[in-house]
mmCIF file of C-alpha atoms in Angstrom:
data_model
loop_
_atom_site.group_PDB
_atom_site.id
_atom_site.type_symbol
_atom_site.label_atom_id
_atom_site.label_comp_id
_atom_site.label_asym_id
_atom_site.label_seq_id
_atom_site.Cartn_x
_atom_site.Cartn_y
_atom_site.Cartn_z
ATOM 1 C CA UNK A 1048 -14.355 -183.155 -84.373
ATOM 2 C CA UNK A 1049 -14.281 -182.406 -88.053
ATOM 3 C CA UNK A 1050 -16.135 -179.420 -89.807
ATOM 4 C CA UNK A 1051 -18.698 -181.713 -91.016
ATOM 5 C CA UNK A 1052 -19.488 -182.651 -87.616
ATOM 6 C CA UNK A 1053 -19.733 -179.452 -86.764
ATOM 7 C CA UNK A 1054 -21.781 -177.875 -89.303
ATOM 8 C CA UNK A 1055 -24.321 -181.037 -89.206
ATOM 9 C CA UNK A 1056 -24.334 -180.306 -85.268
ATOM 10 C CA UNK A 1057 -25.421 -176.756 -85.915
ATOM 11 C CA UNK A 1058 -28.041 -177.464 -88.520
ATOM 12 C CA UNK A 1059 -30.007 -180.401 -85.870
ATOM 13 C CA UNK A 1060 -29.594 -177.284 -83.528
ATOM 14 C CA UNK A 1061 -31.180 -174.782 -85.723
ATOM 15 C CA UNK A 1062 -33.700 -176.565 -86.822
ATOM 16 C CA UNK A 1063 -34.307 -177.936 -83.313
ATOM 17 C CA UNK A 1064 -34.438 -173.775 -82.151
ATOM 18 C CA UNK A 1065 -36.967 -173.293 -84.989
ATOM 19 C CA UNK A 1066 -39.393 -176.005 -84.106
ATOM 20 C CA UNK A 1067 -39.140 -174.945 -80.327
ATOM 21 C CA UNK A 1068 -39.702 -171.319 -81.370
ATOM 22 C CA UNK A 1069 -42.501 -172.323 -83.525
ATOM 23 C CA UNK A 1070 -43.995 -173.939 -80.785
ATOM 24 C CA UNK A 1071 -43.732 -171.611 -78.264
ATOM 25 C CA UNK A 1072 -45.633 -169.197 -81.113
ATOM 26 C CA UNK A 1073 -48.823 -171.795 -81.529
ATOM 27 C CA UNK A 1074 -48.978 -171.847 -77.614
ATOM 28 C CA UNK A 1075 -48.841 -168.225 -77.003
ATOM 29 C CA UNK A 1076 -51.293 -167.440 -79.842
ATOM 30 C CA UNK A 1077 -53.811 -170.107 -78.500
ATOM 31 C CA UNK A 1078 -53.378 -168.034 -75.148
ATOM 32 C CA UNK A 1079 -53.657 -164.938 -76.830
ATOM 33 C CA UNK A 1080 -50.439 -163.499 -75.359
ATOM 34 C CA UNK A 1081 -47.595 -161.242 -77.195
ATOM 35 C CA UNK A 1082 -43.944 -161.604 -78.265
ATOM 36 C CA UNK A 1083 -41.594 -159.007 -76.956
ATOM 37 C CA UNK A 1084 -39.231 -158.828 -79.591
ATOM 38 C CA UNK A 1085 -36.113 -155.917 -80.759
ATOM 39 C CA UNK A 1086 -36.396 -153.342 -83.296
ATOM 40 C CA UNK A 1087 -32.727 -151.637 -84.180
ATOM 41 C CA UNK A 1088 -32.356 -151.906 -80.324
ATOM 42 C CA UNK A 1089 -35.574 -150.952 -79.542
ATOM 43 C CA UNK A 1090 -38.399 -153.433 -77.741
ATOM 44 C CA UNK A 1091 -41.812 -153.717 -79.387
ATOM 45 C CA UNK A 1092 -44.601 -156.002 -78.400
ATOM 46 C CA UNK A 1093 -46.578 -157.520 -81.467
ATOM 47 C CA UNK A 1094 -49.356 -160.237 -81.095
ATOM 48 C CA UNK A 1095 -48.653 -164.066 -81.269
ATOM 49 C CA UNK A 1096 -50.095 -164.335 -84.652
ATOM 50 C CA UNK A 1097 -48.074 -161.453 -86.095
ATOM 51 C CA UNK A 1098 -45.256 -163.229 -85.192
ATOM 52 C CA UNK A 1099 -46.208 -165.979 -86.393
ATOM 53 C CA UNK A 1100 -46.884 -163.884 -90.188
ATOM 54 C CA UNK A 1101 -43.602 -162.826 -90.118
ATOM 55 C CA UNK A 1102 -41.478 -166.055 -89.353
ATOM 56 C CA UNK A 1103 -43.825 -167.629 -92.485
ATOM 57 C CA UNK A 1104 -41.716 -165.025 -94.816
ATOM 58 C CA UNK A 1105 -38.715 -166.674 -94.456
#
């Protein structure tokens, strides 16, 4: 498999990841559950929808 192959592979996987992500997000906030997430090692819980703020940013 050549690097092109490769990298192409790994951007349909990202961007498949994303769009999974995101949609785990729009279900959780409609359920009004929380995302455990990591903070330099440490676990915090924040809200669906702030999750949702912060993956907007980038």
């Amino acid at each position: 498999m050549s690097e092109k192959d490769k990298l192409n592979q790994r951007e349909i996987l990202n961007a498949a990841l994303k769009e999974s992500f995101r949609k785990m997000l729009t279900l959780k906030k409609k359920l009004g559950q929380s995302i455990v997430t990591a903070d330099n090692g440490f676990p915090i819980i924040i809200t669906a929808e702030e999750a949702e703020k912060l993956i907007s940013k980038d």
